[in-house]
XYZ file of C-alpha atoms in Angstrom:
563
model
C -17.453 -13.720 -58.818
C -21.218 -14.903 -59.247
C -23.422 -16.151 -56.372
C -23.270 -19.465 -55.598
C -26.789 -21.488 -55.732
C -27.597 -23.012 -52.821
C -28.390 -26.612 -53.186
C -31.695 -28.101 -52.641
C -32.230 -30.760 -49.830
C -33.782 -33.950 -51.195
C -36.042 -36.458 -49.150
C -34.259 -39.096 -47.325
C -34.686 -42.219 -49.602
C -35.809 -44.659 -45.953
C -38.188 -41.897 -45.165
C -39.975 -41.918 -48.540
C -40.435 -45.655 -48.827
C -41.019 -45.654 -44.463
C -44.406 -43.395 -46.084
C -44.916 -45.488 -48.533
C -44.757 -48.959 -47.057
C -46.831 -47.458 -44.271
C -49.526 -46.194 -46.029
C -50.315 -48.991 -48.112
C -50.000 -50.966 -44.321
C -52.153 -49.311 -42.531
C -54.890 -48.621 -45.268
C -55.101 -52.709 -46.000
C -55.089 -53.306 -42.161
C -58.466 -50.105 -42.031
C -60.102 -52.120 -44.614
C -59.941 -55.259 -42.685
C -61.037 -54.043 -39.364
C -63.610 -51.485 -41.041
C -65.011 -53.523 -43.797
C -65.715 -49.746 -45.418
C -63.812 -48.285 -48.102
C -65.035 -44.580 -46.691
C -62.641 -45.216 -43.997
C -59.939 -45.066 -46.282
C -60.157 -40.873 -46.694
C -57.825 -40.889 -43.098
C -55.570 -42.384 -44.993
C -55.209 -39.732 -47.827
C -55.371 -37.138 -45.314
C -52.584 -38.753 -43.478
C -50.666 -38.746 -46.991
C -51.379 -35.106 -47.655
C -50.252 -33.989 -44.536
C -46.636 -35.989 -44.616
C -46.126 -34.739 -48.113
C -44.595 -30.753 -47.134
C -42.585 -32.627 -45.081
C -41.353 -35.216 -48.127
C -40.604 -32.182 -50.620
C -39.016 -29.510 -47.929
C -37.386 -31.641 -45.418
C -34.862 -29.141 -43.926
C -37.654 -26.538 -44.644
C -37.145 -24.344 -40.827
C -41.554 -24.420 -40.785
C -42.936 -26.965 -43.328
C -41.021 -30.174 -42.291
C -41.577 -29.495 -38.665
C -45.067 -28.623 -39.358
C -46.069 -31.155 -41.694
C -44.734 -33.930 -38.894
C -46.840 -32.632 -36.228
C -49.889 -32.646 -38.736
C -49.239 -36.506 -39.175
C -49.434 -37.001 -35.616
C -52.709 -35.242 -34.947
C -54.356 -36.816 -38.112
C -53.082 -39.815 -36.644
C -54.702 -39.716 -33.427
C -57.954 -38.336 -34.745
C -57.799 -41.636 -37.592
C -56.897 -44.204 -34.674
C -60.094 -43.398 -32.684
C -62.410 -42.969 -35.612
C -61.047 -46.305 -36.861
C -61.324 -47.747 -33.668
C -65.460 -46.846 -33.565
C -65.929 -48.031 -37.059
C -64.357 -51.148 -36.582
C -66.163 -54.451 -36.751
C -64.106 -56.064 -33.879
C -66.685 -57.148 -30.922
C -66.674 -58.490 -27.955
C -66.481 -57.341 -24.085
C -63.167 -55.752 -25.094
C -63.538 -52.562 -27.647
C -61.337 -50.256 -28.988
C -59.088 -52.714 -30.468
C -59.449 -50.931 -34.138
C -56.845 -48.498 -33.582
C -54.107 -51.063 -34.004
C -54.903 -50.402 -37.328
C -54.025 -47.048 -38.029
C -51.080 -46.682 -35.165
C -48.469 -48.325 -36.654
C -47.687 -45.124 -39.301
C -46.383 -43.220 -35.900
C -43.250 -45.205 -36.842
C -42.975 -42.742 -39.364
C -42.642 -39.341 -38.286
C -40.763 -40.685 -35.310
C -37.944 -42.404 -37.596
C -37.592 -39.435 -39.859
C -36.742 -37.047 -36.800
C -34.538 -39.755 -35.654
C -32.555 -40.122 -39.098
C -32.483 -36.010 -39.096
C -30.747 -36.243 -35.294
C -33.719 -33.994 -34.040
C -34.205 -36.279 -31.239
C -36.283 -33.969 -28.743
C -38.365 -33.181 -31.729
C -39.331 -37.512 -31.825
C -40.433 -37.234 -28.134
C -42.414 -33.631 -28.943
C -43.944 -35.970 -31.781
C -44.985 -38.574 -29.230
C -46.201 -35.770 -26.971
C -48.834 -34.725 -29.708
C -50.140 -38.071 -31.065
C -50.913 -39.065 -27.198
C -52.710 -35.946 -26.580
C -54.606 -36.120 -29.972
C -55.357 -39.822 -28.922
C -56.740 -38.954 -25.284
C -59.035 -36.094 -26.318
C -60.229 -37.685 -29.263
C -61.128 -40.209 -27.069
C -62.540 -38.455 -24.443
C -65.198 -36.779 -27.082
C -66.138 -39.828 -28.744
C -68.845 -42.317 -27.977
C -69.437 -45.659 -28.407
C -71.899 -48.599 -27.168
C -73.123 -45.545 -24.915
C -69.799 -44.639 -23.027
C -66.407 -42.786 -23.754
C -64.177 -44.492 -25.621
C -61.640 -43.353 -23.287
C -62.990 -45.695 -20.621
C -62.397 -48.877 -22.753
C -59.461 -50.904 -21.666
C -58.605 -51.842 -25.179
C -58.165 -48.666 -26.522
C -56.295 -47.400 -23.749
C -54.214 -50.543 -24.147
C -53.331 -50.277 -27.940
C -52.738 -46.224 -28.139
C -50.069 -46.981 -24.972
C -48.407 -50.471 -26.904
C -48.163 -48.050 -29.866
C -46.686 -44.718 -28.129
C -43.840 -47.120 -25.818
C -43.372 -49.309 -28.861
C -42.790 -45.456 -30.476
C -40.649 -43.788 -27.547
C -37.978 -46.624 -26.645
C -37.631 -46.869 -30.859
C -36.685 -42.922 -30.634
C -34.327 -44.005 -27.692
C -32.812 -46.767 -29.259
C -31.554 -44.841 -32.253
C -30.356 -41.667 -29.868
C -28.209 -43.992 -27.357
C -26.784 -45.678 -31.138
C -25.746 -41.914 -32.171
C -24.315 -41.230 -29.322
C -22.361 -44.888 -29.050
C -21.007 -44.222 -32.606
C -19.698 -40.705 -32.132
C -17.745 -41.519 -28.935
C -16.267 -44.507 -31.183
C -15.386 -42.154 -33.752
C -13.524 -39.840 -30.988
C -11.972 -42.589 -29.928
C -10.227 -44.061 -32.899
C -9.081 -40.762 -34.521
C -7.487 -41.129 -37.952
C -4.506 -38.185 -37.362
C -3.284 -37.427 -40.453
C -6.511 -37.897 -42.619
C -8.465 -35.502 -40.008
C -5.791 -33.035 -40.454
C -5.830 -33.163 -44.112
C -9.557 -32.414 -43.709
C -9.099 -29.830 -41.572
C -6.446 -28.160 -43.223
C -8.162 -28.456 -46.760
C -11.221 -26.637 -45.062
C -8.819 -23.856 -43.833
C -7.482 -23.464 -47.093
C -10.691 -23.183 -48.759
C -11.979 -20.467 -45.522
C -8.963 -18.373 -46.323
C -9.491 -17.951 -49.928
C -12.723 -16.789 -49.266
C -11.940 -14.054 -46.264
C -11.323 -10.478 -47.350
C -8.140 -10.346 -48.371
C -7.526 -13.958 -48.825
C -5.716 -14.231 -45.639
C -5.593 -15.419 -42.075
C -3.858 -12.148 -40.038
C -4.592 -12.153 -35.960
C -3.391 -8.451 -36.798
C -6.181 -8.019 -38.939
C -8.745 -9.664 -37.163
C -7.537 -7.669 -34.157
C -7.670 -4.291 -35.805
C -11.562 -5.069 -37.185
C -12.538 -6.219 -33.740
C -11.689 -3.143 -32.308
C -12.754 -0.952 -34.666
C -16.525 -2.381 -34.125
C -16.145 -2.603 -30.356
C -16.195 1.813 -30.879
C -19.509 1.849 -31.813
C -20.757 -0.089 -29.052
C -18.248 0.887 -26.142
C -17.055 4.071 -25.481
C -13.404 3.740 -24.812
C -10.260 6.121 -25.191
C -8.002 3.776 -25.875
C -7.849 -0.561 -26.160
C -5.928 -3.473 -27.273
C -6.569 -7.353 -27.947
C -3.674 -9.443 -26.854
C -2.580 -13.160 -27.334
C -0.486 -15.527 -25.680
C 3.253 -16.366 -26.492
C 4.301 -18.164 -24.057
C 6.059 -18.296 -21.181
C 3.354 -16.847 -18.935
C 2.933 -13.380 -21.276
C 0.989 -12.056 -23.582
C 1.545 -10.019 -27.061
C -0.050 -7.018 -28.049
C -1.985 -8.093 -31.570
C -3.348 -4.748 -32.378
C -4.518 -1.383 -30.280
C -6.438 1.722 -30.626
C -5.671 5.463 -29.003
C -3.913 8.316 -29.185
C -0.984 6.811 -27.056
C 0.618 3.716 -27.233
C 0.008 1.933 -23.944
C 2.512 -0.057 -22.227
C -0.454 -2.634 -21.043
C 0.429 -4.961 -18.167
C 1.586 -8.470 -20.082
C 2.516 -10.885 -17.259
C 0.173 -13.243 -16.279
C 0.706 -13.997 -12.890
C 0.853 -9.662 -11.804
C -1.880 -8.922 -9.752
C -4.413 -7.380 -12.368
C -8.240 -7.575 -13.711
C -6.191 -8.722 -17.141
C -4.388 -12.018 -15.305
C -7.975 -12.321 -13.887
C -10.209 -12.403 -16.790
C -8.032 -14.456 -18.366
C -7.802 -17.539 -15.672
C -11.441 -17.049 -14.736
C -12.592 -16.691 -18.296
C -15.055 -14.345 -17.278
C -15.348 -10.306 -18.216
C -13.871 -8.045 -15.568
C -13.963 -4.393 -14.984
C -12.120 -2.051 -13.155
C -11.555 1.452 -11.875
C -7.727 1.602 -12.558
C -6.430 1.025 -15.777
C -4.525 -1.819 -16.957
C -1.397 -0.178 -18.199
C 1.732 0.884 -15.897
C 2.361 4.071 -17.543
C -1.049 5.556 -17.013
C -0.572 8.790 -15.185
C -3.702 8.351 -13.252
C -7.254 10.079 -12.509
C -10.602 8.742 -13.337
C -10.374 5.432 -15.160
C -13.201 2.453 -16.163
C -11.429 -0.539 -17.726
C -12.828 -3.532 -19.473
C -10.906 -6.860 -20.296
C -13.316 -9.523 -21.825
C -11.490 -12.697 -22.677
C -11.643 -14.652 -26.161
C -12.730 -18.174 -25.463
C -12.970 -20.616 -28.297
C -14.748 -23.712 -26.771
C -12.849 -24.218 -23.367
C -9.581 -22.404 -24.667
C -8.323 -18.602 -23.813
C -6.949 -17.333 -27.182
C -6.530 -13.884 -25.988
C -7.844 -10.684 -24.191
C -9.962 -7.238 -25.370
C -9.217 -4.473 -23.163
C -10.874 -1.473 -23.464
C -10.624 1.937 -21.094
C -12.242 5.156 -20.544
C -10.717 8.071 -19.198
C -14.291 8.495 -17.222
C -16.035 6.587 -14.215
C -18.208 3.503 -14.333
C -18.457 3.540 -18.058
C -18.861 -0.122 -18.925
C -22.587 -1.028 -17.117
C -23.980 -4.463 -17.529
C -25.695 -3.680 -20.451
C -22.507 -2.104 -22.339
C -20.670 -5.729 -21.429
C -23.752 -7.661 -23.221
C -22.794 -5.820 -25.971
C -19.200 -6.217 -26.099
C -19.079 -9.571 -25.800
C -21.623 -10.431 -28.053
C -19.401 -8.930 -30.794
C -16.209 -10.589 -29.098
C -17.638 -14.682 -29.169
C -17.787 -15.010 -32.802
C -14.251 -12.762 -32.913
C -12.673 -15.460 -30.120
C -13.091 -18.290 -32.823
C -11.930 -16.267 -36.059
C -8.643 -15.530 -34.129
C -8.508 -18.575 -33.379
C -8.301 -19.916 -36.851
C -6.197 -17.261 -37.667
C -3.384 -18.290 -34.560
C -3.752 -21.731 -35.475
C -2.799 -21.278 -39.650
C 0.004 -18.746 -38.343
C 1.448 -21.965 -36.053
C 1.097 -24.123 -37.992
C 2.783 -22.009 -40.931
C 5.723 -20.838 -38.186
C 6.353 -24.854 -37.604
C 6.332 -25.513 -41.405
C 9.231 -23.008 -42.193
C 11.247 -24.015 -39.255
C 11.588 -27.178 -40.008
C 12.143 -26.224 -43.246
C 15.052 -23.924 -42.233
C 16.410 -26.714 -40.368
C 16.370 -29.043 -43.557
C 18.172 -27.014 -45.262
C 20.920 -25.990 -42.654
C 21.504 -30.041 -42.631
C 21.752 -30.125 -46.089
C 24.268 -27.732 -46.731
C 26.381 -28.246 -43.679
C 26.561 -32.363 -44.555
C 26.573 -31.483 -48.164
C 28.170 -28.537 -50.370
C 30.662 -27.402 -46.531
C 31.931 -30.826 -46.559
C 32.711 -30.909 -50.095
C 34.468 -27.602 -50.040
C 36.339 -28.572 -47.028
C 37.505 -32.068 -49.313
C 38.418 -29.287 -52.332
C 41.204 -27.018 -49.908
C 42.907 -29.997 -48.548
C 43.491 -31.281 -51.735
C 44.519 -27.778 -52.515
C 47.238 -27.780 -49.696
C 48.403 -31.121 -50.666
C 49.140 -29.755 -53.905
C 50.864 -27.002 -52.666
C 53.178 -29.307 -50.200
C 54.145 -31.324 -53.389
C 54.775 -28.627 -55.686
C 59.183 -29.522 -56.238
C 59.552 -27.763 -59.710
C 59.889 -23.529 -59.519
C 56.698 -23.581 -60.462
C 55.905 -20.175 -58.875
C 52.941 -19.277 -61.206
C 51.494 -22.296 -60.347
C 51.838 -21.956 -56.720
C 50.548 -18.726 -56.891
C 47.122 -19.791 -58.817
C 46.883 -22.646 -56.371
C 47.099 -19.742 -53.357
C 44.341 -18.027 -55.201
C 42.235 -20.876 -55.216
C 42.836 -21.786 -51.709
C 41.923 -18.158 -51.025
C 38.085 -18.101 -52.977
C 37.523 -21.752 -51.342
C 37.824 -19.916 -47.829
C 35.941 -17.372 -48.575
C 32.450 -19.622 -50.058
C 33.399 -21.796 -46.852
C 33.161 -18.177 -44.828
C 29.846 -17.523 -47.124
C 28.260 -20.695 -46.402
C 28.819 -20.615 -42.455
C 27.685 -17.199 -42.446
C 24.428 -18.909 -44.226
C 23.829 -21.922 -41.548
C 24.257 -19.344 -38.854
C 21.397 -16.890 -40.897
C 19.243 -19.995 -41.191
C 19.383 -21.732 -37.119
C 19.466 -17.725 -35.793
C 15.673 -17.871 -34.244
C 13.977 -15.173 -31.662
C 14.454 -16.262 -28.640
C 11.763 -16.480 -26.276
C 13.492 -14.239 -23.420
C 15.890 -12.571 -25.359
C 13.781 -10.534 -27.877
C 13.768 -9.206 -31.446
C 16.731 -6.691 -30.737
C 19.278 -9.425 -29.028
C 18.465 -11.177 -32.179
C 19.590 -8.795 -34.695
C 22.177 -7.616 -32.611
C 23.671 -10.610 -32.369
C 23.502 -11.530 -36.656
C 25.370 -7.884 -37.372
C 28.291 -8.191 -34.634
C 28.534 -12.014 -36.218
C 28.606 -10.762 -40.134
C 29.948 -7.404 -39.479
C 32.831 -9.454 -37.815
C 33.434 -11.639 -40.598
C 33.362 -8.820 -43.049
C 35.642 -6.622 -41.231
C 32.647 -3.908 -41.170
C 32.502 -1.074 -37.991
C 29.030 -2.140 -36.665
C 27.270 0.668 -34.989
C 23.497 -0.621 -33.238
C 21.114 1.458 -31.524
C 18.748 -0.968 -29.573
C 15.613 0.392 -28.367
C 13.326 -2.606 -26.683
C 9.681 -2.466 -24.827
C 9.141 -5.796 -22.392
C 6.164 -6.202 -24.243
C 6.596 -8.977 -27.052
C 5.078 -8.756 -31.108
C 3.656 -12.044 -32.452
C 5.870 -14.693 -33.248
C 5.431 -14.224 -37.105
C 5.605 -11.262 -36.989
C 9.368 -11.250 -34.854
C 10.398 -13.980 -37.525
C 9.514 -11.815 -40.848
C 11.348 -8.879 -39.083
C 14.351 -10.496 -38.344
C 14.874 -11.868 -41.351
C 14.238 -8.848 -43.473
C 17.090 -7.389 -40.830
C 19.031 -10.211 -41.474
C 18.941 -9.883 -45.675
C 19.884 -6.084 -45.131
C 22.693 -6.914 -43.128
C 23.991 -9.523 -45.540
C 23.421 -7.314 -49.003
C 25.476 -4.296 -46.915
C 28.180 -6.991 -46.594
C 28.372 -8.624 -49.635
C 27.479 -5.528 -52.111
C 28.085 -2.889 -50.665
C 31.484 -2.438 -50.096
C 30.981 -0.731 -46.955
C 32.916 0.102 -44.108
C 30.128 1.006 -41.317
C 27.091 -0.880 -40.542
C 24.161 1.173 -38.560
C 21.711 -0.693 -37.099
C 18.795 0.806 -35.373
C 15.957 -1.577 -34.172
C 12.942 0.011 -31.845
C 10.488 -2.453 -30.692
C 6.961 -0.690 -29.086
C 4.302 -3.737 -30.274
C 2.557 -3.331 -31.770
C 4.471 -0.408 -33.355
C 8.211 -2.029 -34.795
C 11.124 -0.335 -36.830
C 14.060 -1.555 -37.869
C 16.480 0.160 -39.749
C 19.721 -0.798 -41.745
C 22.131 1.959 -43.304
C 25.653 1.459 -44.773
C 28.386 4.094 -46.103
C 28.932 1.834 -48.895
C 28.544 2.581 -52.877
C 24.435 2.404 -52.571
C 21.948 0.687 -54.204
C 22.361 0.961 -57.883
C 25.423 -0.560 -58.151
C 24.007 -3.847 -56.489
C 24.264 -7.171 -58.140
C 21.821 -9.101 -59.322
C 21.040 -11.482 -56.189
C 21.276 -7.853 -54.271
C 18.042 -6.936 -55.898
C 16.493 -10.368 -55.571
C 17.130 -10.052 -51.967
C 14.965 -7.232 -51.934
C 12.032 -8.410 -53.748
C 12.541 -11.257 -50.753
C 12.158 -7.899 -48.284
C 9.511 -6.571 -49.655
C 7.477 -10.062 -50.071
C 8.223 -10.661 -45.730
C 7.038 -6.883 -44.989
C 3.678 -7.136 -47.459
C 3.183 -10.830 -45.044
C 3.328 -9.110 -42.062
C 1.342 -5.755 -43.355
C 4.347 -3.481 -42.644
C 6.090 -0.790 -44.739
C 9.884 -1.149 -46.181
C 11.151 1.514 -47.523
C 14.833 1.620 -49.525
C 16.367 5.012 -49.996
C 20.367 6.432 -50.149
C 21.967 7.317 -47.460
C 23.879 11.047 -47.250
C 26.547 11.307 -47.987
C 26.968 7.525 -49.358
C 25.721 4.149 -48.858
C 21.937 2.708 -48.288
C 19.393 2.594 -45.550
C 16.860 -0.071 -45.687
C 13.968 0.756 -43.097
C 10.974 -1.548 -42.281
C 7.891 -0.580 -40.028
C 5.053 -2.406 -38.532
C 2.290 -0.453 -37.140
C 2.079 3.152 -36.576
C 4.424 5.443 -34.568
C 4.340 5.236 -30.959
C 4.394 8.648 -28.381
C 8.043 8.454 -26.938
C 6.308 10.065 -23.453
C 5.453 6.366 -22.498
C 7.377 4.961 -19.902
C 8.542 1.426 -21.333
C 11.578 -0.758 -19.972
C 13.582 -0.196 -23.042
C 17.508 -1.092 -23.527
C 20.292 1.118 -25.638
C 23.199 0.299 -26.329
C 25.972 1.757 -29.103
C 29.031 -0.617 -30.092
C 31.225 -1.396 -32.906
């Protein structure tokens, strides 16, 4: 994909005619008080020195430079102006009214541009230029410093100047908290979610994954933190957190909760880095521990946690924290983004779900419900010995209750949700004792469950992937056992689905579009699915997010085996 061009900034149309109309001003008003054409050079040179500023006005140096120019070529041309003038009397200096008007200019440009302590640097400049100019330049035998009209006009000029710079800052500032004020909901989100859209095209990968983002961060925290193992978590509610991603040669079974009495809960209500000398896990077997837990803050919001350890003392000095969370502020507000799009995503195919459960309960149910009473009315009428007609009618009666059975067994698929307390594996547990009921299969699960939580998105993809296994083992399978084994370690996950049925190749056709469904949810969430036959029949249909835990952990975990 080629390089984009950057676009050139062109002058602000007021400032160019502000120069314009100024310099033609202030020249007429030099030949007036002057009477001398010669005096018109300060003119040019104030012209040459606003023009960098005209062609590059976003230019980091030039504009910048080229304003500060005008204003000491402006001072220098106000007392010169004001010797040469013609204007008499027992009053002098009067001549630089002449020339002082053009500090209008550079003042309004910085104040269209927003660069408001720029305008008062500006005014800082021209005064100074005017009082040493001043102070160096004689006339009628004195300083011109020491007449009263000069000092009068160069301090009309620079208030006149200074409460114009005001005046347009206090406007900005009236206008913005108007805009805050009225908000316009649904065309700012349309903004902002076009601008998302557009950011997550262009991100490696062409996606938003807080797994990702996770991994990446703590991958370059290594080269600038020693640690032996680490982890970023996230929030999910309910006064925990989820483990996003982690690093080590053991899983860790870090401490989630909130309210527990660690540097983690700390850092993240103080929003402050914390260290300590015992780690932050409660299945570390002990000895000589540094720990580091710098939270993600995205304006005045907590979005999650890095914790880092060491298996060695006092191995995260000052220095070593500048470092990490230099590297962690820009991370806070890409995981940000990337928590926000997954939300927002989550809420989208909820509702969704819901939608359709309405639809098919008020819709295609009821109608089917309509189709077997008329079906037993039929039957309670039938007088002649119409036996092969009864029988057809039973038949009937028979494939209505079993789409009625299929489309229940669909609702129930689409409102089953993770709940918050009960977990991923009371979840599936429940959805194959439901559909192993209703298809009279012997449902064998082996539950396996840390306290820790995964994502939200990434519980949803797994359960239904879990839930389309279940379903194809039921419906195409002709099986007679159902094994389900889920193991939950986040942010290691594997769930596993076997059946003693016919196996795979003798699926139907919506079998095998069920698992191009599987294998779209697993690529979401970056896992691995993996479909292979199961000795001595049947199928087993395993999916796994992250990389295999060490079972030496100790981890609240629950088992149970049940038909």
């Amino acid at each position: 994909m080629p390089a984009s061009t950057p676009v050139r900034p062109q002058p602000h149309p007021l400032a160019v005619a502000a120069r314009g109309v100024m310099l033609v001003l202030v020249g007429v008003l030099t030949l007036v008080v002057t009477r001398d054409p010669a005096q018109l050079w300060w003119i040019a040179l104030l012209a040459a020195a606003g023009l960098p500023a005209v062609l590059a006005p976003e230019h980091r140096l030039l504009g910048p430079l080229s304003r500060v120019a005008e204003a000491v070529v402006l001072g220098l041309a106000a007392s010169q102006v004001a010797v040469e003038s013609a204007l008499g009397g027992s009053v002098g200096g009067l001549g630089a009214s002449a020339v002082l008007p053009y500090l209008a200019v550079p003042v309004t440009v910085t104040a269209l541009r927003r660069r408001f302590r720029e305008g008062a640097a500006l005014l800082g400049v021209a005064a100074a230029t005017l009082l040493i100019a001043g102070a160096f330049t004689e006339v009628d035998g004195g300083r011109q410093l020491g007449q009263p009209g000069y000092l009068a006009v160069c301090a009309q000029w620079l208030i006149l100047a200074g409460l114009g710079l005001y005046a347009a800052g206090t406007l900005h500032q009236v206008m913005r908290v108007r805009g805050e004020g009225k908000p316009q909901p649904y065309a700012e989100a349309t903004r902002l979610l076009t601008q998302l859209r557009t950011v997550a095209r262009q991100l490696p990968g062409a996606t938003l994954d807080p797994g990702g983002i996770s991994e990446h961060l703590l991958e370059e925290l290594r080269t600038v933190a020693p640690n032996n193992r680490g982890a970023v978590l996230s929030a999910s509610g309910g006064g925990r957190l989820v483990v996003l991603a982690q690093v080590g040669v053991d899983r860790v079974d870090w401490e989630t909760t909130l309210d527990a009495d660690s540097a983690i809960a700390d850092a993240w209500a103080s929003q402050q880095p914390q260290t300590a000398a015992r780690s932050q896990a409660r299945s570390h077997r002990g000895g000589d521990v540094s720990a580091l837990i710098v939270p993600l803050v995205a304006g005045v919001r907590t979005v999650g946690l890095v914790v880092l350890e060491a298996d060695a003392a006092h191995a995260y000095p000052p220095p070593v924290v500048s470092r990490v969370t230099a590297l962690t502020g820009p991370a806070a507000l890409r995981l940000e983004a990337a928590l926000l799009f997954d939300e927002v995503r989550s809420l989208a195919t909820n509702e969704e779900r819901q939608r359709l459960a309405r639809e098919i309960h008020d819709g295609v149910a009821q109608e089917l419900v309509m189709v077997g009473y008329g079906i037993d009315n039929a039957l309670a009428t039938v007088q002649d010995d119409a036996d092969e007609t009864a029988e057809g009618l039973r038949t009937l009666r028979g494939e209505v209750t079993r789409v009625i059975t299929e489309l229940r067994l669909s609702l129930f698929e689409l409102r089953s949700e993770v709940d918050r307390h009960g977990g991923l594996a009371a979840a599936i547990a429940e959805y194959a004792r439901t559909v192993g009921a209703s298809g009279g299969l012997r449902v064998h699960l082996s539950l396996d469950e840390s306290t820790a939580r995964l994502p939200a998105a990434t519980e949803a993809e797994l359960l239904r992937i879990a839930q389309e296994a279940v379903t194809n083992a039921r419906k195409h399978a002709g099986a007679s056992n159902l094994w389900v084994t889920c193991e939950v370690d986040p942010p290691y996950a594997q769930i596993e689905v076997s059946d003693d049925g016919h196996g795979i190749g003798d699926q139907h056709a919506d079998g095998h579009y069920g698992l191009a469904i599987m294998a779209e949810r697993a690529e979401r969430i970056r896992g691995r699915l993996e479909i292979r036959p199961r000795q001595p029949s049947g199928t087993t249909v395993a999916v796994v997010v992250g990389s295999s835990p060490r079972r030496d952990n100790v981890r609240g975990s629950a088992a149970a085996e049940g038909e």
